[in-house]
mmCIF file of C-alpha atoms and ligand atoms in Angstrom:
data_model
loop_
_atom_site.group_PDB
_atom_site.id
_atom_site.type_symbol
_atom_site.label_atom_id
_atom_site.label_comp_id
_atom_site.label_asym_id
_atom_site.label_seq_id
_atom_site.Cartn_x
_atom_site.Cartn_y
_atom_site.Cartn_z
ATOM 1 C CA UNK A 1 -38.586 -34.818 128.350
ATOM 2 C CA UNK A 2 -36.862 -32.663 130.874
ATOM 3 C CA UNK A 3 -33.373 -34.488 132.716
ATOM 4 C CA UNK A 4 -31.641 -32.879 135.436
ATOM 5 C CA UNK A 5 -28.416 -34.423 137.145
ATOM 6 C CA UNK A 6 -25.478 -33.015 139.207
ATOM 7 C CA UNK A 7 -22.559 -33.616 141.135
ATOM 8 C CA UNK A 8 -21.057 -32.373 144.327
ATOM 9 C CA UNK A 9 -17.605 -30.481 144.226
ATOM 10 C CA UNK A 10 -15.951 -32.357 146.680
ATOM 11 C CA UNK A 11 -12.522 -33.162 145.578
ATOM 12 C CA UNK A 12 -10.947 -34.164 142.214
ATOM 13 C CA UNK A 13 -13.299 -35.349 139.722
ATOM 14 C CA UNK A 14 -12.706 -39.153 138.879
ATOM 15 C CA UNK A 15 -13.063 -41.523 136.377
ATOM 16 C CA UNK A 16 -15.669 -43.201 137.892
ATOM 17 C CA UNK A 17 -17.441 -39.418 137.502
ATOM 18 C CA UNK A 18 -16.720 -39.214 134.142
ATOM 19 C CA UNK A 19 -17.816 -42.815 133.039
ATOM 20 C CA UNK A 20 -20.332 -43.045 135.460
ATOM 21 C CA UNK A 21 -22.015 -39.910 134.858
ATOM 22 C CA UNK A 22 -20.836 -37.026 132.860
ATOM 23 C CA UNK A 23 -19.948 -39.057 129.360
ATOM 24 C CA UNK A 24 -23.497 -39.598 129.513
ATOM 25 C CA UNK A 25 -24.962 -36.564 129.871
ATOM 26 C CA UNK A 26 -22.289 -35.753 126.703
ATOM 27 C CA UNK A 27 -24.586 -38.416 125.194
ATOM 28 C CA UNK A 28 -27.698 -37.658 126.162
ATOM 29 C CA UNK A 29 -27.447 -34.039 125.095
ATOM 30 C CA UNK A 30 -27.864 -34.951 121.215
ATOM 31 C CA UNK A 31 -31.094 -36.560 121.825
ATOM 32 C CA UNK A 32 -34.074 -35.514 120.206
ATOM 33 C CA UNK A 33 -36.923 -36.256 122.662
ATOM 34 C CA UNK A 34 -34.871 -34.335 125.476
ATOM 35 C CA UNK A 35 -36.112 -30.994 125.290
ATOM 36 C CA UNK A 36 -34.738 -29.607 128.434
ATOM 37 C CA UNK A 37 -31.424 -30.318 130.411
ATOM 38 C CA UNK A 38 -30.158 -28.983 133.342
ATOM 39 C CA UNK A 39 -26.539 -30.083 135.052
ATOM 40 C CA UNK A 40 -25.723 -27.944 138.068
ATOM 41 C CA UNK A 41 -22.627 -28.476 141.022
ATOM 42 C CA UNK A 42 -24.094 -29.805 144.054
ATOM 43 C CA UNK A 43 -22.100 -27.738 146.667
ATOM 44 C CA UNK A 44 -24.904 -27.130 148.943
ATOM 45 C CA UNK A 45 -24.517 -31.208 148.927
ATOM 46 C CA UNK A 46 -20.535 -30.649 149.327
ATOM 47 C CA UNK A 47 -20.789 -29.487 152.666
ATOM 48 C CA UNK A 48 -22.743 -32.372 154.388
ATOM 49 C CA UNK A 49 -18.915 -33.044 155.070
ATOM 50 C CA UNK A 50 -16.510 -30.526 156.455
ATOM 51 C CA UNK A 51 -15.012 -28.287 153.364
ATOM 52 C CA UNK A 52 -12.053 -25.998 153.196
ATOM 53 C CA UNK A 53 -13.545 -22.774 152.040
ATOM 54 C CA UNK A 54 -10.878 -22.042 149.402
ATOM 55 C CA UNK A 55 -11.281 -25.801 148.488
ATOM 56 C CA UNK A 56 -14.579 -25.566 148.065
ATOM 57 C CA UNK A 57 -14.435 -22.705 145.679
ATOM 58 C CA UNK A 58 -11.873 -24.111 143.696
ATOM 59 C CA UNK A 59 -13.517 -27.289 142.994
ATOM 60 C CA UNK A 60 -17.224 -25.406 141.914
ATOM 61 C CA UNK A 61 -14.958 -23.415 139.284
ATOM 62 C CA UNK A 62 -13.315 -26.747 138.095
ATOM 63 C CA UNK A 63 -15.762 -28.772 138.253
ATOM 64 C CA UNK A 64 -17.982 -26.412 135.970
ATOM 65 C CA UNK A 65 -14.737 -25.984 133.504
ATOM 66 C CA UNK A 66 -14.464 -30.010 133.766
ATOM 67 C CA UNK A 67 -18.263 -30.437 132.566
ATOM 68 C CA UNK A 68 -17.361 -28.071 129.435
ATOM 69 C CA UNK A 69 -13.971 -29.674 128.743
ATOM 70 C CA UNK A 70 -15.944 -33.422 128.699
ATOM 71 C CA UNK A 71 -17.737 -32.156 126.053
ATOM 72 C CA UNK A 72 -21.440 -30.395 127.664
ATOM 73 C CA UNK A 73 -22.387 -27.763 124.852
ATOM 74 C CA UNK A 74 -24.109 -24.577 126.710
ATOM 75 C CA UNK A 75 -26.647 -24.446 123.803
ATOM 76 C CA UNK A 76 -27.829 -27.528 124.452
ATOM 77 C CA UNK A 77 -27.295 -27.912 128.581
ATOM 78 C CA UNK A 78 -27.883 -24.974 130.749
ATOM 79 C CA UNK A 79 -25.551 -25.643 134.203
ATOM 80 C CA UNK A 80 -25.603 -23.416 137.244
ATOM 81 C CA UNK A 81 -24.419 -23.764 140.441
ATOM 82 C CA UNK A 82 -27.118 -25.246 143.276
ATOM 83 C CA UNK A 83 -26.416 -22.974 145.759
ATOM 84 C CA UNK A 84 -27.477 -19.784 143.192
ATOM 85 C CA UNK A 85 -31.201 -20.878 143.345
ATOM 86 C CA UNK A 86 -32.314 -20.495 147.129
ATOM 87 C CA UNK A 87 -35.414 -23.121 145.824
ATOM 88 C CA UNK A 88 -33.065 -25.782 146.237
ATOM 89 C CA UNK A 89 -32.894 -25.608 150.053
ATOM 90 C CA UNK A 90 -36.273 -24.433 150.426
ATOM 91 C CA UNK A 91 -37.955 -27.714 148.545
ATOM 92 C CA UNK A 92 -35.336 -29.546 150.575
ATOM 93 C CA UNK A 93 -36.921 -28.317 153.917
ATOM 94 C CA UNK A 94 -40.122 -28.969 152.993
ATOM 95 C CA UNK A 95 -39.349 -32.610 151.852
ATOM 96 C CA UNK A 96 -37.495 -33.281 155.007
ATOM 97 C CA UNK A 97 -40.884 -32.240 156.767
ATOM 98 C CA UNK A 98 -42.439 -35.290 155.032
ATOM 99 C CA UNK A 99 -39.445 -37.676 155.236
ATOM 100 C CA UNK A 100 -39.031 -40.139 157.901
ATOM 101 C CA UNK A 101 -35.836 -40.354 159.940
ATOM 102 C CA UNK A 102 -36.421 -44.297 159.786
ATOM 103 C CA UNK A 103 -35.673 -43.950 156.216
ATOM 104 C CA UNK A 104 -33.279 -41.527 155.592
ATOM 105 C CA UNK A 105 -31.108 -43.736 158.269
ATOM 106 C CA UNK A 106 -31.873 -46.304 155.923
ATOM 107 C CA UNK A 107 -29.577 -44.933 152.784
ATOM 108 C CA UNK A 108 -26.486 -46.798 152.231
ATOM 109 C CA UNK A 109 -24.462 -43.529 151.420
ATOM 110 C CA UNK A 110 -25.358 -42.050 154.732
ATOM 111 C CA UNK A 111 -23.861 -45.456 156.683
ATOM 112 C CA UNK A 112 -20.743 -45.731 154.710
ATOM 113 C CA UNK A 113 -20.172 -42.192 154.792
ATOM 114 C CA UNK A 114 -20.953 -41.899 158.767
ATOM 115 C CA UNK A 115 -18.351 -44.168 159.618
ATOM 116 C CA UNK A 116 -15.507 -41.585 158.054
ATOM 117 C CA UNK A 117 -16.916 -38.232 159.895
ATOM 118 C CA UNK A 118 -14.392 -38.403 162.923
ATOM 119 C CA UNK A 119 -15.300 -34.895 164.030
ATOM 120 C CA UNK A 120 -18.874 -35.759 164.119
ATOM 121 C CA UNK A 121 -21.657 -36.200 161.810
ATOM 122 C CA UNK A 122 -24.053 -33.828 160.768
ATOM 123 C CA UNK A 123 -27.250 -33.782 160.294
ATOM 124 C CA UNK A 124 -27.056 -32.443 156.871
ATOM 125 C CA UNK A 125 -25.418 -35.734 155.884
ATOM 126 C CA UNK A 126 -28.618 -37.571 156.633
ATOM 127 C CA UNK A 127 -31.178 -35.403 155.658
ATOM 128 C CA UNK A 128 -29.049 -35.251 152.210
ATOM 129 C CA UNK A 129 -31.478 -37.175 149.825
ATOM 130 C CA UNK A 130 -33.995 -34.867 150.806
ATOM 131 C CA UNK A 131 -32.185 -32.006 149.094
ATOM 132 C CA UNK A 132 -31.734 -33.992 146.752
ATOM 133 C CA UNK A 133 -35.149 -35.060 146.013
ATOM 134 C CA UNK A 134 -35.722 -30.976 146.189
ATOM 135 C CA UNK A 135 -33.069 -30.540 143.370
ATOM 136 C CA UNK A 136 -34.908 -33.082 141.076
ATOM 137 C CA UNK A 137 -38.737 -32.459 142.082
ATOM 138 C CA UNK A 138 -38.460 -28.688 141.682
ATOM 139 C CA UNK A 139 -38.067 -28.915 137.614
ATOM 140 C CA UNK A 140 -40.536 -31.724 137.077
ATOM 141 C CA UNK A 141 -37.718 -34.081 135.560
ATOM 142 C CA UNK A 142 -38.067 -36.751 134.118
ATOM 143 C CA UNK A 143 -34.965 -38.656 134.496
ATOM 144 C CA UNK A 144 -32.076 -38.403 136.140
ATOM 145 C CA UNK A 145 -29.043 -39.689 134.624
ATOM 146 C CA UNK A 146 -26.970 -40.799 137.588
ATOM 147 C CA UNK A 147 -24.446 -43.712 138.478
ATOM 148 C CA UNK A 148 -25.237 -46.636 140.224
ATOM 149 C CA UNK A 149 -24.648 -45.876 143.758
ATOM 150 C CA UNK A 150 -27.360 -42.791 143.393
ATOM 151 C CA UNK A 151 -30.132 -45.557 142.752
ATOM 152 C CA UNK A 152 -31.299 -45.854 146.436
ATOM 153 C CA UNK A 153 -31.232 -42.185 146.442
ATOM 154 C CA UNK A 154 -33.599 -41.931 143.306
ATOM 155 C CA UNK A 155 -36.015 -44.280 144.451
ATOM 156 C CA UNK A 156 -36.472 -42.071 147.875
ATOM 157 C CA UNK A 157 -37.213 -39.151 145.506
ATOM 158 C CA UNK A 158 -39.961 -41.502 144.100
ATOM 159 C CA UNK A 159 -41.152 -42.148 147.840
ATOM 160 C CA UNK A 160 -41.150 -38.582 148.610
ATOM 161 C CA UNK A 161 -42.921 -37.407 145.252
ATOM 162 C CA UNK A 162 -45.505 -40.053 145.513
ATOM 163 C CA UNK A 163 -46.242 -38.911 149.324
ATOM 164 C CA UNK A 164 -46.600 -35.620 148.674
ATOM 165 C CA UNK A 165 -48.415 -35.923 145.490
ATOM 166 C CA UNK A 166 -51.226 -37.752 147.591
ATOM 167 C CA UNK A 167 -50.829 -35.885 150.420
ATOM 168 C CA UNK A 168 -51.284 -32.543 148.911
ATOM 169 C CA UNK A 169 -52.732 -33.279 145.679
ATOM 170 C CA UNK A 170 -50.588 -33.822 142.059
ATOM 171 C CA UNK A 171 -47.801 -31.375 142.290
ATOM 172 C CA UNK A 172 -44.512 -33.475 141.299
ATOM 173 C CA UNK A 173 -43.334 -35.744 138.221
ATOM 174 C CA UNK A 174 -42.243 -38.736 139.856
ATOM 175 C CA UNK A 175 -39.038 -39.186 137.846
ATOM 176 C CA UNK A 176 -37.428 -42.579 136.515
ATOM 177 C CA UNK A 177 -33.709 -42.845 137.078
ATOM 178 C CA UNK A 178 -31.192 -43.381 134.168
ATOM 179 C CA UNK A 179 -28.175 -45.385 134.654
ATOM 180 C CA UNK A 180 -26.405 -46.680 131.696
ATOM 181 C CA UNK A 181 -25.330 -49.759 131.439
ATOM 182 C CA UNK A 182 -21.488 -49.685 130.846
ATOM 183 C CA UNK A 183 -19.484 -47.733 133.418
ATOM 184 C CA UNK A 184 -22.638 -46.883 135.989
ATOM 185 C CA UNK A 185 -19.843 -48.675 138.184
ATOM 186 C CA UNK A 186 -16.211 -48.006 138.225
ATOM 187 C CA UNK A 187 -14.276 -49.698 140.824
ATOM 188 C CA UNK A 188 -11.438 -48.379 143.315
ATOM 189 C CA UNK A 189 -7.909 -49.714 141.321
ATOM 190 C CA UNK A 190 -6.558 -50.420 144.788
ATOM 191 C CA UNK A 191 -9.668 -52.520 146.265
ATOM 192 C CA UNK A 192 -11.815 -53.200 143.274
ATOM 193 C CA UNK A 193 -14.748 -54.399 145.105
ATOM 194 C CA UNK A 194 -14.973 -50.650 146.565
ATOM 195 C CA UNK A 195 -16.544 -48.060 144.681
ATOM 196 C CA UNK A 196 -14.220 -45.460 142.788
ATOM 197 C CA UNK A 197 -14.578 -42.519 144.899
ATOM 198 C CA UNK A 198 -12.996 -39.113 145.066
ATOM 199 C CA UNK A 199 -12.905 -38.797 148.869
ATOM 200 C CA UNK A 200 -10.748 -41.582 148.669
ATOM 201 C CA UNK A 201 -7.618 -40.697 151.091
ATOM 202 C CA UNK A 202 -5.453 -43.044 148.770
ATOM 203 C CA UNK A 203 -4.627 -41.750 145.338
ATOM 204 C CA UNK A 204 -4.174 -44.537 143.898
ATOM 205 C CA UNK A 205 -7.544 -45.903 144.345
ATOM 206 C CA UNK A 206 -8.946 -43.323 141.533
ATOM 207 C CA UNK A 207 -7.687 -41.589 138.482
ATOM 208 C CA UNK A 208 -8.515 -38.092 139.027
ATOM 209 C CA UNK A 209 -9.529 -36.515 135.504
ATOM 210 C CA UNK A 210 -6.620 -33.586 135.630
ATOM 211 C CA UNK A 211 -4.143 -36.532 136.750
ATOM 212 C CA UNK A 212 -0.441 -36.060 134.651
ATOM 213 C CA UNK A 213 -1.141 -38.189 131.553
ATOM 214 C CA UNK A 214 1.718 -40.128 133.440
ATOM 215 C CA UNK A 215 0.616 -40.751 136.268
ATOM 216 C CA UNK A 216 -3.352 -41.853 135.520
ATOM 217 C CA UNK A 217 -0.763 -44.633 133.268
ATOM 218 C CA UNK A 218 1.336 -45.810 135.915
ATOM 219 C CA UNK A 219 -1.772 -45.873 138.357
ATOM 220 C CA UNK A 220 -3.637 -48.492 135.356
ATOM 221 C CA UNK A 221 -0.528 -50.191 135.495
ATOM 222 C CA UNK A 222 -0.686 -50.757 139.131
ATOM 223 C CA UNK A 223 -4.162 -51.480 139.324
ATOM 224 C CA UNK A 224 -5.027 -54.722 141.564
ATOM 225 C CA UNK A 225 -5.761 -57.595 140.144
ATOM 226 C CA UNK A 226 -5.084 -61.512 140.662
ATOM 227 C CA UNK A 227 -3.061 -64.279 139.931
ATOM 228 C CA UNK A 228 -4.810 -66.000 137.681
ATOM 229 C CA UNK A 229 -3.398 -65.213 134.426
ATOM 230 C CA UNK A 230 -6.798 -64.855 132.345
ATOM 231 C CA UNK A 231 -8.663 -62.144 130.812
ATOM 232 C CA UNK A 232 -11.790 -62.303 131.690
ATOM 233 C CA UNK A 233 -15.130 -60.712 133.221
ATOM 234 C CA UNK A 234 -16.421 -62.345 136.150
ATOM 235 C CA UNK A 235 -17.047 -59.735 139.194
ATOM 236 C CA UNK A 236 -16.901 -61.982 142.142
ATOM 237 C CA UNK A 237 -13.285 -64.352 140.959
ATOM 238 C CA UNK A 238 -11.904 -61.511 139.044
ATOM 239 C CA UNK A 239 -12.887 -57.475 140.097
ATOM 240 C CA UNK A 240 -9.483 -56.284 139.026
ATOM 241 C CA UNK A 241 -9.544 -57.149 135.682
ATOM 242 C CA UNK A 242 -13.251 -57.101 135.565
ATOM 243 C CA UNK A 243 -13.151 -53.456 136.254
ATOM 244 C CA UNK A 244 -10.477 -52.702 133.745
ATOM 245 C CA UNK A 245 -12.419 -54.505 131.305
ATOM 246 C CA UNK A 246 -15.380 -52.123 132.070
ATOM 247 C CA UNK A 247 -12.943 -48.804 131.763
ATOM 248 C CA UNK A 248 -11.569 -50.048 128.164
ATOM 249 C CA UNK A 249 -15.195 -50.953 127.270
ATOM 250 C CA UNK A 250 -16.056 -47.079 127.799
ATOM 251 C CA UNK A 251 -13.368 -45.307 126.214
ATOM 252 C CA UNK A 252 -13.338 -47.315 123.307
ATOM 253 C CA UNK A 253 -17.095 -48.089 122.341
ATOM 254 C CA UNK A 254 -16.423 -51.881 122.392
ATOM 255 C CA UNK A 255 -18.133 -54.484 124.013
ATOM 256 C CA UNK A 256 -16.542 -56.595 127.007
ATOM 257 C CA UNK A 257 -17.374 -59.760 124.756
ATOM 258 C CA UNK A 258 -15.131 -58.443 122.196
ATOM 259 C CA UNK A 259 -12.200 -57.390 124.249
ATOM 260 C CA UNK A 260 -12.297 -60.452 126.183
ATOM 261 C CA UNK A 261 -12.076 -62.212 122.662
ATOM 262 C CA UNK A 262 -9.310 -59.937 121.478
ATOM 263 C CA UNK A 263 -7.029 -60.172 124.754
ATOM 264 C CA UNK A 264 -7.612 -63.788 125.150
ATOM 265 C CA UNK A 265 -3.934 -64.504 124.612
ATOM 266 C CA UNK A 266 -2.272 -61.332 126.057
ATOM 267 C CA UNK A 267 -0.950 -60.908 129.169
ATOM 268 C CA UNK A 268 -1.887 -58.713 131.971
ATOM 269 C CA UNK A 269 0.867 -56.453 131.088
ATOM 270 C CA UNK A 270 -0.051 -56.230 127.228
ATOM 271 C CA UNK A 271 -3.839 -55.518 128.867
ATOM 272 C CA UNK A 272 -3.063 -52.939 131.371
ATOM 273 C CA UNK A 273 -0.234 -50.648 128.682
ATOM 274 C CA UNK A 274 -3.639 -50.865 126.453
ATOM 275 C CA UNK A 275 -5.983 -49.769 129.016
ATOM 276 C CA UNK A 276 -3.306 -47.450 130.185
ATOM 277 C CA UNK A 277 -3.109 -46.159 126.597
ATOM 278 C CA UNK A 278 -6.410 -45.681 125.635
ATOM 279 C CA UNK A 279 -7.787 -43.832 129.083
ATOM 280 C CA UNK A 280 -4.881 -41.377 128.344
ATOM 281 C CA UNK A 281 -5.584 -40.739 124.746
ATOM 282 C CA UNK A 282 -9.676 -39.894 126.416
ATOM 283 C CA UNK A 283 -8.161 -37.782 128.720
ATOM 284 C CA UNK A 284 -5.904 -35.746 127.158
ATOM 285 C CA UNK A 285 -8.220 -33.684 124.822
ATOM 286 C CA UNK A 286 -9.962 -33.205 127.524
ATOM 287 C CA UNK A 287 -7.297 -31.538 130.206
ATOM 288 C CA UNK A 288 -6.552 -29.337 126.948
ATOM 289 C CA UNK A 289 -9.829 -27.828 127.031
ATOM 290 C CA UNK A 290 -9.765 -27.603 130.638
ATOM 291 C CA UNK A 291 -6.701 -25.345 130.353
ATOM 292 C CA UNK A 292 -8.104 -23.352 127.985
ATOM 293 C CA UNK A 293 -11.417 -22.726 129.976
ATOM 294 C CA UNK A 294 -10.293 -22.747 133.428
ATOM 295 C CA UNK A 295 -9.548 -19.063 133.317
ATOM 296 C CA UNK A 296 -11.290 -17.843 130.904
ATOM 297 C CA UNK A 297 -14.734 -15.590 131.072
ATOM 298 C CA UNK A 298 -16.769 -18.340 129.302
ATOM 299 C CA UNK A 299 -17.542 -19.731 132.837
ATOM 300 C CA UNK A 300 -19.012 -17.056 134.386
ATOM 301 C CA UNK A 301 -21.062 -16.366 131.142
ATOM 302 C CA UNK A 302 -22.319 -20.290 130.991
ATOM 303 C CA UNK A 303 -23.124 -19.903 135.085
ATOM 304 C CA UNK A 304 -25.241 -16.833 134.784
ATOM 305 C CA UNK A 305 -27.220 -18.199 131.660
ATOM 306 C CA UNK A 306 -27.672 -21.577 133.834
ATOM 307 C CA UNK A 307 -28.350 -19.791 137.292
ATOM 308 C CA UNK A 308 -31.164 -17.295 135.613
ATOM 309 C CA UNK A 309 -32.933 -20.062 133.984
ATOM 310 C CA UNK A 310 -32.932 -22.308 136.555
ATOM 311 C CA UNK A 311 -34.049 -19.698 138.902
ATOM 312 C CA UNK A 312 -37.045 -18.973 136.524
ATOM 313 C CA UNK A 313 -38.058 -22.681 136.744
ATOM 314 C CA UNK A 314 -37.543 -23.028 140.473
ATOM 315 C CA UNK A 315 -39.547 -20.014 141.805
ATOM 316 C CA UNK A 316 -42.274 -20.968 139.239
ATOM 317 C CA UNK A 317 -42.525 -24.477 140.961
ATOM 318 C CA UNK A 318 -41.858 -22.988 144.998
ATOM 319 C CA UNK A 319 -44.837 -20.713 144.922
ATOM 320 C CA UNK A 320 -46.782 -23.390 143.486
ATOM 321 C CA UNK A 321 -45.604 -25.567 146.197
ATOM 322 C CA UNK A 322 -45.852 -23.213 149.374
ATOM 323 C CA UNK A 323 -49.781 -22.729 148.095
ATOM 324 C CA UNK A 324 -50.279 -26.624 148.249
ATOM 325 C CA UNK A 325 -48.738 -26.915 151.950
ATOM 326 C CA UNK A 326 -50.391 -23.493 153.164
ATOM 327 C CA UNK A 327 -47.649 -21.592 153.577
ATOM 328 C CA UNK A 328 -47.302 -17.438 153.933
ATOM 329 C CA UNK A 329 -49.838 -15.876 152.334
ATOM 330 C CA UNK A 330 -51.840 -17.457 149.382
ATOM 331 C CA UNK A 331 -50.028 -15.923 145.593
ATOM 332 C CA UNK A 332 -51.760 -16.182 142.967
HETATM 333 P P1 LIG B 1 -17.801 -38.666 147.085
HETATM 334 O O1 LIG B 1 -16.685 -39.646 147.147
HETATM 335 O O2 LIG B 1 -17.431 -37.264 147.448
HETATM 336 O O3 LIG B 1 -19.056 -39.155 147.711
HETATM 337 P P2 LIG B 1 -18.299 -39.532 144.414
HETATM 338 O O4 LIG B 1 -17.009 -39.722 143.720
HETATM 339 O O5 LIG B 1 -19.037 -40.728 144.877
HETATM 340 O O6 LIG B 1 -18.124 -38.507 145.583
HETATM 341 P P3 LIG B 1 -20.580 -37.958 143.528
HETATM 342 O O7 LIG B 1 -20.463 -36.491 143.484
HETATM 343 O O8 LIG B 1 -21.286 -38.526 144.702
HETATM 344 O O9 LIG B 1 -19.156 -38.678 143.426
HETATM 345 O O10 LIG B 1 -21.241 -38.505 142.209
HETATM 346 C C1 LIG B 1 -21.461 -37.788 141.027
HETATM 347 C C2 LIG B 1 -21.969 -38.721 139.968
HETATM 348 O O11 LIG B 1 -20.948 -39.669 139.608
HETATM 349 C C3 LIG B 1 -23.185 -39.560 140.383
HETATM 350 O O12 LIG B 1 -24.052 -39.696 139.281
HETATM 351 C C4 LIG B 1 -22.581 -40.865 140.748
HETATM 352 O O13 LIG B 1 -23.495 -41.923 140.617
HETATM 353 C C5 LIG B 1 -21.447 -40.984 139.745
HETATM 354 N N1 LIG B 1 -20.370 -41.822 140.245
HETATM 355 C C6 LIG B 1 -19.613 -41.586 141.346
HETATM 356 N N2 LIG B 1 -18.690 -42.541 141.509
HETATM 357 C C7 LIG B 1 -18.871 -43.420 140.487
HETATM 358 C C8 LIG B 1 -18.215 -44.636 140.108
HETATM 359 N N3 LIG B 1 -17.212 -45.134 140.796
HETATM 360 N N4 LIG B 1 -18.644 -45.263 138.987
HETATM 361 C C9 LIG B 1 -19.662 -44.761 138.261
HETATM 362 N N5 LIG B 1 -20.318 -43.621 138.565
HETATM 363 C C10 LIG B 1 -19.938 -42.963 139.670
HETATM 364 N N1 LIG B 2 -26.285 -37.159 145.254
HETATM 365 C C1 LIG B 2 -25.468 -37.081 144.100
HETATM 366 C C2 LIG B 2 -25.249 -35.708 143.568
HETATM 367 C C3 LIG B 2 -26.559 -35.061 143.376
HETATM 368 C C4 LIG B 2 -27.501 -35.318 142.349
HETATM 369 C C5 LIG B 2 -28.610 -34.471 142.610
HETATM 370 C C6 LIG B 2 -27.529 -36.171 141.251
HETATM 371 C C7 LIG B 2 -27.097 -34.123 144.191
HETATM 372 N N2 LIG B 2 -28.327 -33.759 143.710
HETATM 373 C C8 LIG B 2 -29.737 -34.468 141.788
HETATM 374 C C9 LIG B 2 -28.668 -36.160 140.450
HETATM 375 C C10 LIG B 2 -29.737 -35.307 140.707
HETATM 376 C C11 LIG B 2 -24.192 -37.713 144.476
HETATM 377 O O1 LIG B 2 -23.771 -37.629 145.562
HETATM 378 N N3 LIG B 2 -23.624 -38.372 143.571
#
């Protein structure tokens, strides 16, 4: 079984990243019947929204050092960076070519994410699941291990796979998505019904990854939550600590029925110092590493393993692909 997922380098990677998506892929990586796994940085993805350049750059390199500081093992994962295999964009075009605008207009993602473009939005930022159905289609994955909020996105892939598949004959895997079931959806700390996102312009709604061990603390310790006095998990009454609940679930392998029966007498204050505690003792092993790699020459050695063999799969699958539609000259 082949699995390919990614993320975009658009700002600090979160805890809602981590939970959500990369401890997983740390999981997933041991598993037998996953013979193939690719994890690359989205930045052709990044720039559906206006980037600084330097930014930009900045966040590939971390975000690849982040991936091996969570615990990704090279031997096991090969990662590259998107925009270092032109197939990408080129499945991308093709699948916008057999996308409707009806449904791309459609994607939740694209609305919320519309409303925040003051200088204009592009029209990158809806034709963005179709790239993204290009990054998936183009190594005949399987599944995609992928947070909540990417579900929508995953089922278009389907849509477009099927399509094509009919249209021009059996040419993709039509791949199931993967979301786990603890931590597929961290909330904001400041407005727990929102989604923990990076582009967040307040701070305090996410703990970044590389926050000061002090400061991802304080921000637990501040996180919204009611009035109510009770631990316990209920969604709609209680997001605050409902959320919380789901973050200590994660970093500490235990199940929300347990905690809830274990902080049944505590306090919100005894809860939080333990969430508090706990994220920072996941974190801080990991901003270690991160120091140790961020500079080092292992990165560019991981990127041009990732970026050669993804390239071999990709151009495989394109020439294969540009014969099916008719386009340039027929290759053998
Ligand atoms: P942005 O705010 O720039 O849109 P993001 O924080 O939503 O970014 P992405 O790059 O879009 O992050 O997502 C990368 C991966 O992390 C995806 O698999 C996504 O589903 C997952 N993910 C993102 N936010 C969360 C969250 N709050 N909880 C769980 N998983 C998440
Ligand atoms: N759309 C995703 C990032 C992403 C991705 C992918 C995930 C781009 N291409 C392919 C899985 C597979 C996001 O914004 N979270």
């Amino acid at each position: 079984m082949r699995l390919i997922s990614g993320i975009q380098p658009s700002g600090n990677i979160t805890l809602g990243n981590y939970l959500g998506a990369i401890k997983n892929f740390v999981k997933l990586q041991d598993r037998e019947d996953i013979t193939d796994f690719l994890v690359f940085v989205a930045d052709m993805h990044a720039i559906t929204v206006p980037q600084d350049k330097q930014a930009l750059r900045q966040n590939i390199k971390s975000l690849v050092a982040t991936y091996l500081a969570c615990g990704l093992n090279p031997e096991k994962v090969h990662i590259f960076i998107q925009s270092e295999v032109p197939a990408h964009a080129q499945l991308g075009w093709i699948l916008q070519c057999n996308g409707y605008i009806g449904e791309l207009e459609r994607m939740t993602q694209f609305k919320d994410k519309k409303e925040k473009q003051v200088a204009g939005v592009s029209v990158g930022l809806l034709t963005y699941p179709s790239l993204m159905a290009g990054d998936i289609l183009l190594y005949d994955s399987d599944a995609v291990p992928v947070g909540q909020d990417q579900k929508q996105h995953l089922e278009l892939t389907r849509t477009l796979a099927e399509r094509f598949n009919n249209k021009y004959g059996d040419t993709f895997v039509v791949p199931e998505p993967f979301i786990a079931e603890a931590g597929a959806k961290v909330m904001s700390l400041t407005e727990p019904t929102k989604k923990m996102s990076k582009s967040d312009p307040n701070p305090k709604a996410y703990i970044a990854l590389l926050d000061d061990i002090n400061i991802v603390k304080k921000k637990i310790r501040s996180a919204v939550t009611d009035s109510d006095g009770k631990i316990a998990y209920d969604t709609v009454n209680k997001p605050g600590i409902s959320n919380l609940l789901t973050i200590l679930s994660c970093v500490t392998n235990t199940s929300i029925k347990d905690l809830v029966e274990k902080y049944k007498d505590s306090n919100y204050q005894q809860f939080k110092d333990d969430v508090a505690n706990a994220v920072a003792l996941e974190l801080e092993p990991i901003q270690k590493r991160y120091n140790e790699l961020i500079n080092s020459p292992k990165l560019d050695e991981v990127l041009n393993e990732g970026r050669d063999y993804a390239n071999y799969l990709a151009n495989k699958k394109i020439a294969k692909v540009y014969n099916k539609v008719g386009l340039g000259r027929k290759t053998k």
